[in-house]
Coordinates of C-alpha atoms in Angstrom, one line a residue:
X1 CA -41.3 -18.5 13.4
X2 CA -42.2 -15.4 11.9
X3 CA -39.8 -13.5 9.2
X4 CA -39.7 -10.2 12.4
X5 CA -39.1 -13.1 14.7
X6 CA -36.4 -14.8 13.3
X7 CA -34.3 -11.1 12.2
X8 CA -34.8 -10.3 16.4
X9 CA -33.3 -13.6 17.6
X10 CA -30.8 -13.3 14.6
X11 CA -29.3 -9.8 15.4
X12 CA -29.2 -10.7 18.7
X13 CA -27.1 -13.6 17.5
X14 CA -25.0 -11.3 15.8
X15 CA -24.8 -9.3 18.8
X16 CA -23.7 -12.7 20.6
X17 CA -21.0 -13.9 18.2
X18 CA -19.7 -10.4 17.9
X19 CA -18.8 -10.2 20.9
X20 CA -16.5 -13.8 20.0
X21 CA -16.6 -15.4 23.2
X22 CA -20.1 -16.5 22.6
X23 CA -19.7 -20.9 22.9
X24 CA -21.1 -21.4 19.4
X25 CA -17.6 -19.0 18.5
X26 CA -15.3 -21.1 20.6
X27 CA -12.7 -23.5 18.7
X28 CA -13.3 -27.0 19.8
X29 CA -11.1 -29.3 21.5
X30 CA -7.9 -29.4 19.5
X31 CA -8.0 -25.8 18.5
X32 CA -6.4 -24.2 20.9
X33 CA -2.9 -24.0 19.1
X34 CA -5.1 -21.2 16.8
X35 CA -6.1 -19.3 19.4
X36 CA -2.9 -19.2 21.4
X37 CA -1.2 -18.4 17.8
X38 CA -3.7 -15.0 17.8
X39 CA -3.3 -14.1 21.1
X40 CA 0.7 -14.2 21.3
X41 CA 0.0 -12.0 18.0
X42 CA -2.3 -10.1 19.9
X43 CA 0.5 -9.4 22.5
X44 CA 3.4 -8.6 19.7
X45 CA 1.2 -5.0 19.4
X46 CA 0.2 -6.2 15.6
X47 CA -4.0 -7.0 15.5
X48 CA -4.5 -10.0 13.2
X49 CA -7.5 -9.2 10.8
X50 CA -7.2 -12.6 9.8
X51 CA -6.9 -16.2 10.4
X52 CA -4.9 -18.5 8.1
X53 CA -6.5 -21.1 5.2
X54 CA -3.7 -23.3 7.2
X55 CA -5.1 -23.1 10.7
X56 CA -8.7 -22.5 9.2
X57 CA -8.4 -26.4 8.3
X58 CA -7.5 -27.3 11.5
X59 CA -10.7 -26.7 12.8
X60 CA -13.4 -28.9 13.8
X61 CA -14.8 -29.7 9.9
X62 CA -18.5 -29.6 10.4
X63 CA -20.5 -26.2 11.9
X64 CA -22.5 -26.6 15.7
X65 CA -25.9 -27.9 14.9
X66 CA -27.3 -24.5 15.6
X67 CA -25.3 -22.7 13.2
X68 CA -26.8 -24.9 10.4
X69 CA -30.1 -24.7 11.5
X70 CA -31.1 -21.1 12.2
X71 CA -27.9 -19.2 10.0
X72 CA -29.1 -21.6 7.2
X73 CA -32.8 -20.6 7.3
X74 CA -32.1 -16.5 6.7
X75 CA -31.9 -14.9 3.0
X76 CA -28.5 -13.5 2.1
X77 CA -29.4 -10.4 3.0
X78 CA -30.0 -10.9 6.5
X79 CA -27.3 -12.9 6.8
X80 CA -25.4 -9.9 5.3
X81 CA -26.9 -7.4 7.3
X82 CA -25.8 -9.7 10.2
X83 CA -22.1 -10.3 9.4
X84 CA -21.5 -6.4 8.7
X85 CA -22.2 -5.1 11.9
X86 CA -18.6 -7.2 12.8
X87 CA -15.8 -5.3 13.6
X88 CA -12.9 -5.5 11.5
X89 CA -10.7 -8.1 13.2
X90 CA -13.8 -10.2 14.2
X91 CA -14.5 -10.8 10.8
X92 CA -12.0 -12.5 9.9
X93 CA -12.6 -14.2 13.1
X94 CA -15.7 -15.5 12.1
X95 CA -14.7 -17.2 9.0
X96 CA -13.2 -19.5 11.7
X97 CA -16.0 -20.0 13.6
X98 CA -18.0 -21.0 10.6
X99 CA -17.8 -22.3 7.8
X100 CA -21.3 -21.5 6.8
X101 CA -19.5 -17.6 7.8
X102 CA -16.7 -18.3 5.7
X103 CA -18.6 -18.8 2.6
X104 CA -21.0 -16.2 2.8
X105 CA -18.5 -13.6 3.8
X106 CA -16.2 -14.3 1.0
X107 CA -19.1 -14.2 -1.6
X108 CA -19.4 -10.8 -4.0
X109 CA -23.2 -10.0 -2.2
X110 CA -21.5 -9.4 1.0
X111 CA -18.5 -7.3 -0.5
X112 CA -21.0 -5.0 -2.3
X113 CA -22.8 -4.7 1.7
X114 CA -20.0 -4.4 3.4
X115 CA -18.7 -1.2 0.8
X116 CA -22.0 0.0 1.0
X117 CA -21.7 0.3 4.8
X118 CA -17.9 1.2 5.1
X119 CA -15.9 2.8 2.5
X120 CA -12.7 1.9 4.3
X121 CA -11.6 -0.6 7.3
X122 CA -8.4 1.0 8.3
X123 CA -6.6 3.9 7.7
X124 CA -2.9 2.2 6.9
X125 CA 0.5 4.3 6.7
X126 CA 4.0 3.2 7.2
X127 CA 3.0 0.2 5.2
X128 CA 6.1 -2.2 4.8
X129 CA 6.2 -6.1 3.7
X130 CA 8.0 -9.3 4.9
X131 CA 8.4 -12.5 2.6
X132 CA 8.2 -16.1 4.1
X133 CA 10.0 -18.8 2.9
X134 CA 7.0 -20.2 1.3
X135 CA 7.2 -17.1 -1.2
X136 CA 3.7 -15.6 0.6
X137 CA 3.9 -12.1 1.9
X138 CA 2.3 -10.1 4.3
X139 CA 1.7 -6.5 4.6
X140 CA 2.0 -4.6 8.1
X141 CA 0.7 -0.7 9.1
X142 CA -0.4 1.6 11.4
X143 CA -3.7 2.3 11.9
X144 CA -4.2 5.6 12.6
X145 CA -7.9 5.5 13.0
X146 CA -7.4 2.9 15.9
X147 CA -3.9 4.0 16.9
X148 CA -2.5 0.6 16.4
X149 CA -0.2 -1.6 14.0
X150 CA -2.4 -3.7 11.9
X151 CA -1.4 -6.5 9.4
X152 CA -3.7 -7.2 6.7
X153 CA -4.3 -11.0 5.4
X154 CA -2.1 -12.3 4.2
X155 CA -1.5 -12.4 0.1
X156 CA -1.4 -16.2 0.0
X157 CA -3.7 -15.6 -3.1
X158 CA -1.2 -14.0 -5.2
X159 CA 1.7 -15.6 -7.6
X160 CA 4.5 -16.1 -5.0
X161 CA 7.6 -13.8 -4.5
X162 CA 11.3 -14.7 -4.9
X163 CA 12.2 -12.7 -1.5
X164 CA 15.9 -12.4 -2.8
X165 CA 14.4 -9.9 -5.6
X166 CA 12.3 -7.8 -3.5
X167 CA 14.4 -4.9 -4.5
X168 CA 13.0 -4.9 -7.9
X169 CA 9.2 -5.5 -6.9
X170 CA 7.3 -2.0 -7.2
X171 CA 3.2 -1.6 -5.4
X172 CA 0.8 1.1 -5.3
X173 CA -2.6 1.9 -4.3
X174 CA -5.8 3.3 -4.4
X175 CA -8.8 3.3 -3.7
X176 CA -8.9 0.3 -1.7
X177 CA -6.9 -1.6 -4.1
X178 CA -3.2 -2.7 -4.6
X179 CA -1.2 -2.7 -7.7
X180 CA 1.9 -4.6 -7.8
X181 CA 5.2 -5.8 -9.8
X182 CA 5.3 -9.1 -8.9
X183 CA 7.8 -10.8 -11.6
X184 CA 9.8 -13.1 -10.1
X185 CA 12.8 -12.4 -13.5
X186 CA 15.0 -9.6 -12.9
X187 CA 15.3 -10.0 -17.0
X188 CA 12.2 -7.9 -19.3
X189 CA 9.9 -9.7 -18.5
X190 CA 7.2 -7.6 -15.9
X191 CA 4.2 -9.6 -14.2
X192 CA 2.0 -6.8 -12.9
X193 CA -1.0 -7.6 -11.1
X194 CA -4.0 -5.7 -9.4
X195 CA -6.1 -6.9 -6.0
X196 CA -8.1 -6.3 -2.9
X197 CA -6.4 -7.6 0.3
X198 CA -9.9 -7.4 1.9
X199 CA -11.9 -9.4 -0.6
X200 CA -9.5 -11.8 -2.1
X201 CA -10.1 -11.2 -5.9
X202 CA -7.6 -9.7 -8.4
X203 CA -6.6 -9.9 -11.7
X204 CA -2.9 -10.3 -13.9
X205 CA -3.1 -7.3 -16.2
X206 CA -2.1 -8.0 -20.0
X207 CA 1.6 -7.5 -20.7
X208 CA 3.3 -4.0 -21.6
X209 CA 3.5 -3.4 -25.5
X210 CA 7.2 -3.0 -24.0
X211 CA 8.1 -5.6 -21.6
X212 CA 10.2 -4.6 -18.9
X213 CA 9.9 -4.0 -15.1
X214 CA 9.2 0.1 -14.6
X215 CA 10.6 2.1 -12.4
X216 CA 7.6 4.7 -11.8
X217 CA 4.0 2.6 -11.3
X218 CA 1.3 4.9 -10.1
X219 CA -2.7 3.9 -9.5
X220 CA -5.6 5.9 -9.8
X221 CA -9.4 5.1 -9.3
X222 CA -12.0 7.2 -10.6
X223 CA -13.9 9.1 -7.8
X224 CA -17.0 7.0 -8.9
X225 CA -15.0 3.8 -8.8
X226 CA -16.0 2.4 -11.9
X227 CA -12.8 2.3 -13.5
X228 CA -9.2 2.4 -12.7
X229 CA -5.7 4.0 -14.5
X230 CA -2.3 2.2 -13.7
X231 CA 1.2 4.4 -14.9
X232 CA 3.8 3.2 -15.5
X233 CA 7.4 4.5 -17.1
X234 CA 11.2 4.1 -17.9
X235 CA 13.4 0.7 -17.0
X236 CA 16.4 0.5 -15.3
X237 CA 18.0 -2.6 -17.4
X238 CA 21.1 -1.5 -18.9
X239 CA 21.8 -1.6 -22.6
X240 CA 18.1 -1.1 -23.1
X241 CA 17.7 2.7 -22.8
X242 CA 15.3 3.1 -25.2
X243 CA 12.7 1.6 -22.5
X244 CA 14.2 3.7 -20.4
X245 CA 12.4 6.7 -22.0
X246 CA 8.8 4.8 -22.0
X247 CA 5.5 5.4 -20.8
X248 CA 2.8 3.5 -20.7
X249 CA -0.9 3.5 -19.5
X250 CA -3.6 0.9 -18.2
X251 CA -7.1 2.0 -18.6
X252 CA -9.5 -0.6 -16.7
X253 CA -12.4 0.3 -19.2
X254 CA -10.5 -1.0 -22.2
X255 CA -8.4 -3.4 -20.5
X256 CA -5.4 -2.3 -22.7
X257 CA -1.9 -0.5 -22.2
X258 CA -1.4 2.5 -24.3
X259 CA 2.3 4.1 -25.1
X260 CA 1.9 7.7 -24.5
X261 CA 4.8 10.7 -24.5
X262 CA 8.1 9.6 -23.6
X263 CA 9.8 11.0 -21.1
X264 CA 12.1 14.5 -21.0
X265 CA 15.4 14.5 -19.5
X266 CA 18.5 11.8 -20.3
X267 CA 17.8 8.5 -20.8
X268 CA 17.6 6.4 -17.3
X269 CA 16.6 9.8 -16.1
X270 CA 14.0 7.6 -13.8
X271 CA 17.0 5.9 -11.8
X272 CA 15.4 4.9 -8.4
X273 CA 11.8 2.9 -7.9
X274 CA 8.9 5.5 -6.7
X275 CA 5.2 5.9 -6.8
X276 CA 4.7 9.6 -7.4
X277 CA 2.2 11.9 -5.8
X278 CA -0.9 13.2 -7.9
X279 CA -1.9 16.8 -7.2
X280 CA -4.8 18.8 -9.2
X281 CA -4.6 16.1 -11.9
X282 CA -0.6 15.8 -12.5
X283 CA 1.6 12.9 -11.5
X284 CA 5.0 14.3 -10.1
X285 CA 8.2 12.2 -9.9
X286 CA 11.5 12.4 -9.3
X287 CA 13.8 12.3 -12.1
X288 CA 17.6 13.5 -13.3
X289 CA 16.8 16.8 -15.5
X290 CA 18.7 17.0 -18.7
X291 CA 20.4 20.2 -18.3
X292 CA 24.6 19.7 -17.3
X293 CA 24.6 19.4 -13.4
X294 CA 21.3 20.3 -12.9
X295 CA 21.0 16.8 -10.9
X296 CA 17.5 15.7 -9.7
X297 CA 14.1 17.5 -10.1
X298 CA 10.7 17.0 -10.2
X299 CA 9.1 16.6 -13.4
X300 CA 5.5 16.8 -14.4
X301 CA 2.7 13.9 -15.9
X302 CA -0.6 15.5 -17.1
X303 CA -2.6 12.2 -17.0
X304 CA -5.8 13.4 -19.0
X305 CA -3.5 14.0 -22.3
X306 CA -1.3 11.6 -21.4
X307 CA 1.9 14.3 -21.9
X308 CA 5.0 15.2 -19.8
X309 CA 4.5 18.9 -19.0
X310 CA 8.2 20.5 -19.1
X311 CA 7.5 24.2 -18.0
X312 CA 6.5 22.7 -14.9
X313 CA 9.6 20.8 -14.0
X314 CA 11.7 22.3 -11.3
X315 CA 15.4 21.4 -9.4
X316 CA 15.3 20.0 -6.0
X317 CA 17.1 22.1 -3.4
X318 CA 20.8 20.4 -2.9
X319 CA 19.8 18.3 -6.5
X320 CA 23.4 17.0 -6.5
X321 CA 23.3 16.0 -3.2
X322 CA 21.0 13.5 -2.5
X323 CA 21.4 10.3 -1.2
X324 CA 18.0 10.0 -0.4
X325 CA 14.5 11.7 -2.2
X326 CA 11.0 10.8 -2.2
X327 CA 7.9 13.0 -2.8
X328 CA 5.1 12.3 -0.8
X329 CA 1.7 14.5 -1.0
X330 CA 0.6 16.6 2.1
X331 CA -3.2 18.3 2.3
X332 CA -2.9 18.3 -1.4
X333 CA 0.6 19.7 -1.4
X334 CA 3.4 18.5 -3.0
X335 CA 6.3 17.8 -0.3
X336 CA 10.1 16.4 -0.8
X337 CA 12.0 14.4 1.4
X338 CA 15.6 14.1 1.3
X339 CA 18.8 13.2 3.0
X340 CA 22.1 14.2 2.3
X341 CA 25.6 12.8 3.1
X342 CA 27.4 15.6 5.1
X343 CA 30.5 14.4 6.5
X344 CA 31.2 10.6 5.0
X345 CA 33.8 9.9 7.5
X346 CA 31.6 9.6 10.5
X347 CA 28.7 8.9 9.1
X348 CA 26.5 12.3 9.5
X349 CA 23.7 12.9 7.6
X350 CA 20.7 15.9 7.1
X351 CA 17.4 15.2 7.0
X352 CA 14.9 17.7 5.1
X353 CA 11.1 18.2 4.3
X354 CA 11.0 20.7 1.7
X355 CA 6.9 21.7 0.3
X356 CA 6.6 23.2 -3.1
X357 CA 5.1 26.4 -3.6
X358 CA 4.5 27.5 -6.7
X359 CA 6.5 26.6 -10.3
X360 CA 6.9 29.9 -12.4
X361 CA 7.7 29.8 -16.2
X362 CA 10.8 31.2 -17.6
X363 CA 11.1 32.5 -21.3
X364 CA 12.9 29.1 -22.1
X365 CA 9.8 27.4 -21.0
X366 CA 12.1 26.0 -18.3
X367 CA 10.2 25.4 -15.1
X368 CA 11.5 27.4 -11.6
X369 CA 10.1 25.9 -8.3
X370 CA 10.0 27.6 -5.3
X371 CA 10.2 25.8 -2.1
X372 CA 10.4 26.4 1.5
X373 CA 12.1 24.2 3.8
X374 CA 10.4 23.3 6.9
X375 CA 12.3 20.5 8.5
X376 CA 16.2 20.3 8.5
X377 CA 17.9 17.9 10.9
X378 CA 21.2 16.5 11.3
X379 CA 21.9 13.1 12.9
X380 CA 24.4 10.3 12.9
X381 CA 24.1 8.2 9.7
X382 CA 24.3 4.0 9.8
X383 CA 27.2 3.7 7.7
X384 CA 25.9 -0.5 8.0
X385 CA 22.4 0.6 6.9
X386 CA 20.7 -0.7 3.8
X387 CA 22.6 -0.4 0.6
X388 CA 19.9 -1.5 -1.9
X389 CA 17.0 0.1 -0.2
X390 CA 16.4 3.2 1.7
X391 CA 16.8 2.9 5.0
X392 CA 14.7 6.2 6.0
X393 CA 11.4 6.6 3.8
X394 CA 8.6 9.3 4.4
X395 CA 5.2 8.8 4.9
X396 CA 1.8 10.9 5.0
X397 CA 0.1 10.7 9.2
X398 CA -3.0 12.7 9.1
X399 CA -3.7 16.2 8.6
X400 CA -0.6 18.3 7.9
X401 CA 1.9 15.8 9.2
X402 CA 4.0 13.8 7.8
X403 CA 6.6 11.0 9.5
X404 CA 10.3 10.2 9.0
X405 CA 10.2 6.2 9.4
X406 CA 13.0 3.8 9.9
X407 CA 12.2 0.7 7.6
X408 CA 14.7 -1.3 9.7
X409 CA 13.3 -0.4 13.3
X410 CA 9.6 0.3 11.5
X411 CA 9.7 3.3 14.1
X412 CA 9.7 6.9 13.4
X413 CA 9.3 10.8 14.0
X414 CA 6.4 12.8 13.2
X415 CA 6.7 16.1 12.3
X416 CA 4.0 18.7 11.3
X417 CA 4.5 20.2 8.0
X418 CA 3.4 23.7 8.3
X419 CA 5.7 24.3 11.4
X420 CA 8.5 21.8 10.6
X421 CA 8.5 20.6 14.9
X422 CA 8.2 17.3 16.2
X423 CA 4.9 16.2 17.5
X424 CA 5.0 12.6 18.0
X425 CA 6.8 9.8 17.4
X426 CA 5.5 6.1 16.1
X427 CA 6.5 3.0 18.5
X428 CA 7.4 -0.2 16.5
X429 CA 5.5 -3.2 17.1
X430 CA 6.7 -5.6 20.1
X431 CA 7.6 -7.7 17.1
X432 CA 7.4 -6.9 13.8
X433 CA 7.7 -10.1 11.7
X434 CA 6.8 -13.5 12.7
X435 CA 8.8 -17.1 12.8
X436 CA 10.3 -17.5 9.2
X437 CA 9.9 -13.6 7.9
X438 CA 12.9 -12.2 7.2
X439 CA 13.4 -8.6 6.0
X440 CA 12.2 -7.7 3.1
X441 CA 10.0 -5.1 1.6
X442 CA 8.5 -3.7 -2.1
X443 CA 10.8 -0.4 -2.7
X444 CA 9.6 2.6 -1.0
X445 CA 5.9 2.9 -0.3
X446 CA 5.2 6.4 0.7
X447 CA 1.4 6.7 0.5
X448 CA -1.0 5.6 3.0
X449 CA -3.8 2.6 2.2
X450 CA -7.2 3.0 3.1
X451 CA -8.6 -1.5 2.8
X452 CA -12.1 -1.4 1.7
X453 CA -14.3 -4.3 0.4
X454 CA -15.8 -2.0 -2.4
X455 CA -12.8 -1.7 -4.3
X456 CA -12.3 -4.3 -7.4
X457 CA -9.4 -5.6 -9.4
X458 CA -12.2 -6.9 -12.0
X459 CA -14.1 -3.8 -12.8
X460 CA -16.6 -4.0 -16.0
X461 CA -14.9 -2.6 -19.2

């Protein structure tokens, strides 16, 4: 057959097995316990975008005849050009169906196609984690490209997880990779790896020059993605507050950490686990300011010189007050969320979104923010919520909007920030965990995750 010839009937195989119900993608006899597995999935409201190594060996072990004959005749890159025009779920799909699929979709030539072709497969927010008894987790979120709760494969590659320490495991993202805490000590000792859910690979990165499990871990990728930053700083183990004042930096091109400026304020001034937000090329947190009864404020991280910039710290509004904070980044603005205790006896609480405006300088070279509040709410606390975690955390959803979500109920409120009002809410899942998951989750995740098969743990240095 001729080269044109065999792409033709190829692509119109593709177009056949993307469609999955194609015979050559059926399970065989003896498979159907997989494919009633996905479609009672299917019917929780959570798309699978994978299928297990567990029920992948429970498949018929050799590939139809005329998978072998024709797929195994085609260069790569057909066989690439093929495979990508799948749709997200359906890929993951295929590796099912084949095993001859299997292999070349997990190989580095498709990856680099597939990134080529999509720099992202989802658009993930309200991100939040269950632990199986097995130690493997899993990562669930809404899609709000497709409207719809997706749960990425599962991290079955990845050191396993002592669920009854999730509270000290810290993640964060970008750029189509994760970076995550995933020491199983509560002692020093901090085991911090990076990886792509999408393409399987990822990498331990060296220890800290000061072992110890951070508080603050923030990612960044360079625009080109060619390299990769990973902060990190402070410790929350007491009698060691020297670490508490640390901060340290991963650069991917040299594949070392390096200790930078330590941090202002008191020592264990980073007191809570958080990601940041990264705005015009500084990393804000949340931290206690060092000034009697000032309370908590934001303070400042210029990442290109590696220094803490103090004239542009600033008090939050109630900074005493707080039993909840988080900043989260809006349309490139810096926005707080916070709840406060109102009345303890019955349980009330206030709910506020709170955008900074501007910081001005005073002559002490102390830092004044202006903010304006655009969402204030009071409502009826859970006085038997979550006592180690928060039970409220903010995420970003879309343009200018920004939603309140329950970790417990994984449902929430949306709420646009340049008017403060409510314009939609988020539904939960049918079910939002599966046979042995319990809850658990890493501490607050308040960015969205955009999957990609470009992005890689093992960049060149």
């Amino acid at each position: 057959m001729a080269p044109g010839a065999v792409v033709a009937a190829n692509f119109q195989l593709a177009k056949e097995f993307s469609k999955l119900n194609h015979p050559l993608c059926r399970p065989r006899k003896g498979c159907n316990r997989t494919r009633h597995h996905s479609l009672k999935k299917l019917q929780c409201g959570v798309e699978e975008a994978y299928t297990s190594e567990e029920d992948l060996k429970e498949q018929c072990g050799t590939d139809p005849p005329l998978i072998n004959r024709d797929w195994s005749s085609l260069p790569e890159d057909i066989q690439d050009a093929i495979l990508v025009k799948l749709e997200y779920k359906d890929l993951f799909q295929a590796k099912v169906v084949s095993k001859l699929f299997k292999t070349r979709i997990e190989s580095d030539g498709f990856h680099g196609c597939r990134g080529k072709m999509l720099t992202r497969e989802a658009f993930l927010t309200a991100l939040h984690f269950s632990v199986g008894k097995d130690g493997v987790w899993q990562s669930t979120g809404y899609d709000l490209a497709a409207n719809a709760w997706r749960r990425l494969p599962p991290f079955d590659f990845l050191p396993k997880l002592d669920p009854a320490l999730f509270k000290d495991h810290s993640i964060c993202a970008a750029g189509g990779i994760m970076c995550a805490n995933v020491s199983t000590s509560s002692s020093m000792q901090e085991e911090i790896v990076v990886f792509n859910p999408m393409t399987r690979r990822w990498r331990k990165l060296p220890p800290l020059n000061h072992p110890r499990n951070p508080v603050l871990m923030h990612m960044l990728v360079d625009p080109s993605g060619n390299s990769y930053k990973v902060i990190v700083a402070g410790s929350a183990r007491a009698g060691h507050e020297h670490l508490s004042k640390i901060t340290e930096v991963f650069d991917s091109r040299t594949s070392k950490w390096t200790v930078t400026q330590e941090l202002p304020g008191p020592v264990f001034a980073l007191n809570e686990h958080q990601t940041g937000v990264y705005v015009n090329g500084i990393l804000f947190c949340i931290a206690f300011l060092d000034a009697q009864d000032s309370g908590k404020g934001l303070i400042a991280y210029k990442v290109d010189e590696g220094k803490w910039v103090p004239h542009l710290t600033c008090r939050l509004p109630n900074s005493t007050n707080l039993s909840i904070v988080q900043v989260v980044e809006s349309n490139g603005e810096v926005v707080v969320f916070s709840e406060i205790e109102r009345n303890p006896y019955v349980g009330n609480v206030e709910h506020r979104i709170d955008v900074l405006e501007k910081v001005a300088c005073t002559d002490s070279d102390e830092g004044l923010g202006k903010w304006r509040n655009v969402m204030r709410e009071t409502k009826a606390g859970n006085q038997a919520g979550l006592q180690t975690y928060p039970e409220y955390t903010c995420v970003p959803f879309g343009d200018g909007k920004l939603c309140i979500f329950n970790t417990i109920a994984h449902s929430g409120i949306v709420y646009d920030v340049r008017s403060g009002e409510r314009v939609d809410t988020l539904s939960s899942p049918m079910c939002s965990g599966s046979g042995d998951m319990g809850f658990y989750s890493m501490n607050p995740v308040t960015f969205s995750f955009e999957p990609s098969f470009k992005g890689s743990p093992r960049l060149p240095t």
